[in-house]
Amino acid sequence: MNDTNDVNDTNDSWDIVNALAHRLDAHSDRTDEQRWTLQALKLQEEAGEVAEAVIGALGVNPRKGFSHDWDDVRREACDVALSALVMLTRMGGDPRRFFEEHLRSVAGRDLPDTAADTAVDTTADTTA
């Protein structure tokens, strides 16, 4: 079964992220650190596309006018998030656990105590 069929058989976002990361790694002969560096550059490229979309949504560039809308900005922001998760996955280990632990840490730092306790439930059964 190919990656596309695997992705269509699941609703788990992390399965899709893992499939994308695997596909990229399968087509690369670079070292781990080179792949991670290139993925970091891809992440920055995607962030630039968010900025371009915001400029277009505001119509700031007189040559291009209103070239984007706020849904374009949302899509570009999703590309940034996806690129970051793919990077985390390509770096190995357990990216889901790492992300959820980091999210819990940020919640503990920035949200009231009651919200931090329920912000991320890493013990929930996600296989159901």
XYZ file of N, CA and C in Angstrom:
384
model
N 0.857 -1.174 0.000
C 0.000 0.000 0.000
C 0.901 1.234 0.000
N 0.589 2.241 -0.803
C 1.440 3.422 -0.852
C 1.049 4.418 0.224
N 1.872 5.471 0.401
C 1.636 6.472 1.438
C 0.273 7.132 1.298
N -0.164 7.406 0.074
C -1.438 8.072 -0.138
C -2.580 7.225 0.387
N -2.572 5.923 0.091
C -3.624 5.048 0.598
C -3.561 4.934 2.107
N -2.349 4.865 2.670
C -2.218 4.815 4.129
C -2.857 6.031 4.760
N -2.627 7.206 4.186
C -3.166 8.443 4.726
C -4.684 8.453 4.618
N -5.233 7.965 3.510
C -6.676 7.957 3.324
C -7.379 6.999 4.275
N -6.655 6.025 4.826
C -7.254 5.048 5.722
C -7.264 5.500 7.177
N -6.814 6.706 7.464
C -6.710 7.143 8.843
C -7.200 8.569 9.010
N -7.618 8.882 10.206
C -7.992 10.247 10.538
C -6.987 10.881 11.496
N -5.947 10.165 11.845
C -4.970 10.657 12.800
C -3.976 11.591 12.116
N -3.948 12.821 12.542
C -3.038 13.811 11.961
C -1.592 13.367 12.047
N -1.220 12.719 13.147
C 0.170 12.293 13.301
C 0.533 11.200 12.291
N -0.422 10.370 11.898
C -0.142 9.374 10.855
C 0.204 10.073 9.540
N -0.509 11.146 9.248
C -0.236 11.908 8.029
C 1.131 12.571 8.124
N 1.426 13.188 9.266
C 2.735 13.825 9.470
C 3.841 12.785 9.315
N 3.673 11.628 9.939
C 4.685 10.569 9.840
C 4.864 10.105 8.396
N 3.776 9.967 7.653
C 3.861 9.536 6.258
C 4.605 10.567 5.413
N 4.335 11.848 5.657
C 5.040 12.900 4.918
C 6.532 12.894 5.244
N 6.860 12.765 6.517
C 8.272 12.737 6.922
C 8.982 11.532 6.317
N 8.327 10.379 6.357
C 8.915 9.162 5.790
C 9.156 9.331 4.290
N 8.193 9.913 3.608
C 8.330 10.122 2.158
C 9.532 11.013 1.852
N 9.690 12.083 2.599
C 10.831 12.979 2.382
C 12.151 12.263 2.664
N 12.201 11.534 3.775
C 13.447 10.850 4.139
C 13.794 9.739 3.156
N 12.791 9.088 2.604
C 13.032 7.992 1.662
C 13.659 8.487 0.361
N 13.495 9.760 0.073
C 14.020 10.318 -1.170
C 15.246 11.194 -0.932
N 15.909 11.022 0.199
C 17.056 11.861 0.515
C 18.263 10.994 0.847
N 19.402 11.397 0.338
C 20.641 10.692 0.682
C 21.529 11.561 1.574
N 20.968 12.598 2.148
C 21.719 13.507 3.018
C 21.792 12.950 4.443
N 22.731 13.487 5.212
C 22.853 13.086 6.609
C 21.651 13.605 7.392
N 21.481 13.063 8.588
C 20.380 13.530 9.445
C 20.452 15.038 9.650
N 21.598 15.533 10.050
C 21.715 16.966 10.332
C 21.442 17.816 9.087
N 21.846 17.357 7.922
C 21.549 18.100 6.692
C 20.049 18.108 6.417
N 19.385 16.970 6.619
C 17.929 16.906 6.403
C 17.204 17.826 7.381
N 17.654 17.822 8.638
C 17.015 18.685 9.637
C 17.234 20.154 9.296
N 18.427 20.485 8.847
C 18.728 21.867 8.476
C 17.870 22.308 7.301
N 17.758 21.464 6.296
C 16.924 21.801 5.144
C 15.455 21.927 5.530
N 15.001 21.085 6.472
C 13.616 21.191 6.933
C 13.410 22.494 7.702
N 14.416 22.935 8.454
C 14.327 24.226 9.149
C 14.227 25.368 8.138
N 14.977 25.263 7.056
C 14.887 26.281 6.003
C 13.509 26.256 5.348
N 12.948 25.062 5.146
C 11.598 24.942 4.593
C 10.584 25.594 5.525
N 10.764 25.398 6.810
C 9.883 26.015 7.802
C 9.930 27.542 7.681
N 11.120 28.092 7.531
C 11.271 29.537 7.383
C 10.642 30.019 6.074
N 10.790 29.238 5.019
C 10.164 29.590 3.741
C 8.644 29.682 3.899
N 8.079 28.708 4.591
C 6.629 28.709 4.811
C 6.197 29.919 5.641
N 7.000 30.297 6.629
C 6.683 31.487 7.439
C 6.680 32.732 6.556
N 7.597 32.795 5.599
C 7.604 33.914 4.662
C 6.342 33.964 3.823
N 5.801 32.801 3.503
C 4.569 32.761 2.729
C 3.379 33.260 3.551
N 3.416 33.057 4.871
C 2.385 33.644 5.732
C 2.462 35.160 5.636
N 3.680 35.692 5.740
C 3.867 37.142 5.660
C 3.373 37.680 4.316
N 3.699 36.979 3.240
C 3.244 37.398 1.911
C 1.719 37.413 1.838
N 1.087 36.405 2.408
C -0.378 36.325 2.390
C -1.000 37.452 3.225
N -0.399 37.782 4.357
C -0.916 38.885 5.180
C -0.818 40.200 4.409
N 0.316 40.420 3.767
C 0.485 41.634 2.957
C -0.581 41.682 1.868
N -0.832 40.539 1.242
C -1.860 40.478 0.207
C -3.260 40.660 0.749
N -3.526 40.136 1.936
C -4.859 40.277 2.538
C -5.132 41.721 2.943
N -4.078 42.443 3.309
C -4.229 43.850 3.685
C -4.139 44.788 2.477
N -3.704 44.254 1.330
C -3.577 45.069 0.135
C -2.462 46.095 0.223
N -1.417 45.785 0.979
C -0.339 46.736 1.248
C 0.543 46.991 0.024
N 0.753 45.998 -0.806
C 1.617 46.147 -1.972
C 0.805 46.794 -3.104
N 1.154 48.044 -3.471
C 0.350 48.725 -4.498
C 0.399 48.031 -5.865
N 1.453 47.294 -6.133
C 1.572 46.602 -7.412
C 0.648 45.387 -7.471
N 0.464 44.697 -6.325
C -0.335 43.468 -6.305
C -1.739 43.669 -5.755
N -1.933 44.697 -4.962
C -3.248 44.955 -4.380
C -3.666 43.843 -3.427
N -4.959 43.558 -3.404
C -5.503 42.521 -2.532
C -5.363 41.166 -3.235
N -4.173 40.594 -3.134
C -3.855 39.349 -3.836
C -4.204 38.103 -3.034
N -4.504 38.259 -1.757
C -4.828 37.138 -0.877
C -6.014 37.517 0.000
N -6.599 36.505 0.639
C -7.619 36.766 1.652
C -7.186 36.072 2.949
N -7.985 36.225 3.990
C -7.582 35.686 5.294
C -7.609 34.161 5.328
N -8.383 33.536 4.457
C -8.311 32.073 4.353
C -6.960 31.642 3.779
N -6.399 32.448 2.870
C -5.048 32.166 2.373
C -4.038 32.232 3.521
N -4.205 33.210 4.393
C -3.314 33.339 5.552
C -3.446 32.102 6.439
N -4.662 31.661 6.675
C -4.888 30.457 7.489
C -4.219 29.234 6.860
N -4.380 29.074 5.546
C -3.753 27.933 4.866
C -2.231 27.986 4.984
N -1.660 29.167 4.825
C -0.208 29.303 4.943
C 0.247 29.027 6.379
N -0.553 29.452 7.363
C -0.219 29.162 8.765
C -0.266 27.652 9.010
N -1.215 26.976 8.385
C -1.259 25.510 8.490
C -0.009 24.886 7.888
N 0.468 25.437 6.774
C 1.701 24.922 6.168
C 2.890 25.086 7.106
N 2.935 26.202 7.848
C 4.010 26.408 8.825
C 3.924 25.350 9.920
N 2.726 25.161 10.459
C 2.548 24.181 11.529
C 2.908 22.776 11.036
N 2.456 22.427 9.846
C 2.749 21.114 9.295
C 4.244 20.934 9.069
N 4.898 21.949 8.532
C 6.345 21.860 8.313
C 7.090 21.681 9.625
N 6.628 22.345 10.675
C 7.263 22.199 11.989
C 7.074 20.782 12.532
N 5.888 20.234 12.387
C 5.640 18.874 12.871
C 6.409 17.837 12.058
N 6.521 18.059 10.751
C 7.321 17.162 9.918
C 8.783 17.234 10.354
N 9.267 18.429 10.641
C 10.648 18.577 11.108
C 10.860 17.816 12.415
N 9.937 17.986 13.342
C 10.027 17.292 14.623
C 10.039 15.782 14.412
N 9.223 15.299 13.510
C 9.157 13.870 13.208
C 10.450 13.383 12.581
N 10.988 14.151 11.645
C 12.215 13.749 10.962
C 13.403 13.710 11.921
N 13.305 14.416 13.039
C 14.402 14.439 14.009
C 14.406 13.210 14.905
N 13.401 12.361 14.769
C 13.401 11.088 15.471
C 12.802 11.141 16.862
N 12.920 10.023 17.559
C 12.321 9.900 18.882
C 10.819 9.738 18.762
N 10.106 10.234 19.750
C 8.651 10.170 19.772
C 8.129 11.600 19.628
N 7.919 12.066 18.388
C 7.558 13.469 18.188
C 6.237 13.857 18.842
N 5.285 12.954 18.844
C 3.994 13.263 19.467
C 4.164 13.511 20.965
N 4.883 12.608 21.633
C 5.125 12.777 23.070
C 5.913 14.055 23.338
N 6.957 14.292 22.538
C 7.779 15.476 22.713
C 6.932 16.741 22.572
N 6.095 16.790 21.527
C 5.239 17.947 21.298
C 4.246 18.132 22.441
N 3.605 17.046 22.865
C 2.613 17.155 23.931
C 3.245 17.567 25.255
N 4.448 17.062 25.546
C 5.150 17.487 26.766
C 5.513 18.957 26.691
N 5.956 19.395 25.526
C 6.305 20.811 25.370
C 5.061 21.689 25.486
N 3.957 21.241 24.873
C 2.701 21.976 24.969
C 2.246 22.086 26.422
N 2.371 20.998 27.172
C 2.009 21.023 28.591
C 2.908 21.992 29.357
N 4.181 22.021 29.026
C 5.116 22.945 29.669
C 4.730 24.401 29.400
N 4.387 24.701 28.150
C 3.973 26.062 27.799
C 2.668 26.413 28.513
N 1.736 25.464 28.549
C 0.468 25.704 29.236
C 0.712 25.963 30.723
N 1.600 25.198 31.326
C 1.913 25.394 32.733
C 2.532 26.751 33.001
N 3.285 27.240 32.048
C 3.938 28.538 32.197
C 2.981 29.692 31.922
N 2.105 29.542 30.924
C 1.344 30.684 30.426
C -0.151 30.675 30.716
N -0.697 29.566 31.189
C -2.126 29.492 31.475
C -2.347 29.352 32.972
N -3.516 29.749 33.439
C -3.814 29.543 34.861
C -3.662 28.071 35.232
N -3.374 27.804 36.493
C -3.125 26.433 36.957
C -4.209 25.454 36.535
N -5.460 25.846 36.580
C -6.529 24.919 36.217
C -6.485 24.565 34.742
N -6.138 25.525 33.885
C -6.073 25.249 32.452
C -4.865 24.386 32.113
N -3.753 24.583 32.816
C -2.536 23.818 32.525
C -2.746 22.337 32.810
N -3.551 22.018 33.815
C -3.780 20.619 34.162
C -4.606 19.889 33.103
N -5.440 20.620 32.371
C -6.312 19.978 31.396
C -5.965 20.344 29.958
N -4.932 21.155 29.755
C -4.616 21.641 28.409
C -4.263 20.507 27.462
N -3.490 19.538 27.933
C -3.096 18.412 27.089
C -3.186 17.151 27.922
N -4.042 16.233 27.500
C -4.175 14.964 28.190
C -3.359 13.929 27.432
N -2.114 13.706 27.886
C -1.233 12.767 27.182
C -1.526 11.321 27.559
N -2.434 11.098 28.507
C -2.759 9.734 28.907
C -3.975 9.196 28.202
N -4.662 10.054 27.434
C -5.892 9.627 26.764
C -5.580 8.564 25.713
N -6.487 7.614 25.578
C -6.351 6.574 24.571
C -6.772 7.142 23.230
N -5.808 7.317 22.310
C -6.110 7.897 21.007
C -6.325 6.842 19.936
N -6.378 5.587 20.346
C -6.536 4.518 19.354
C -7.999 4.195 19.092
N -8.891 4.709 19.906
C -10.312 4.393 19.744
C -10.922 5.134 18.587
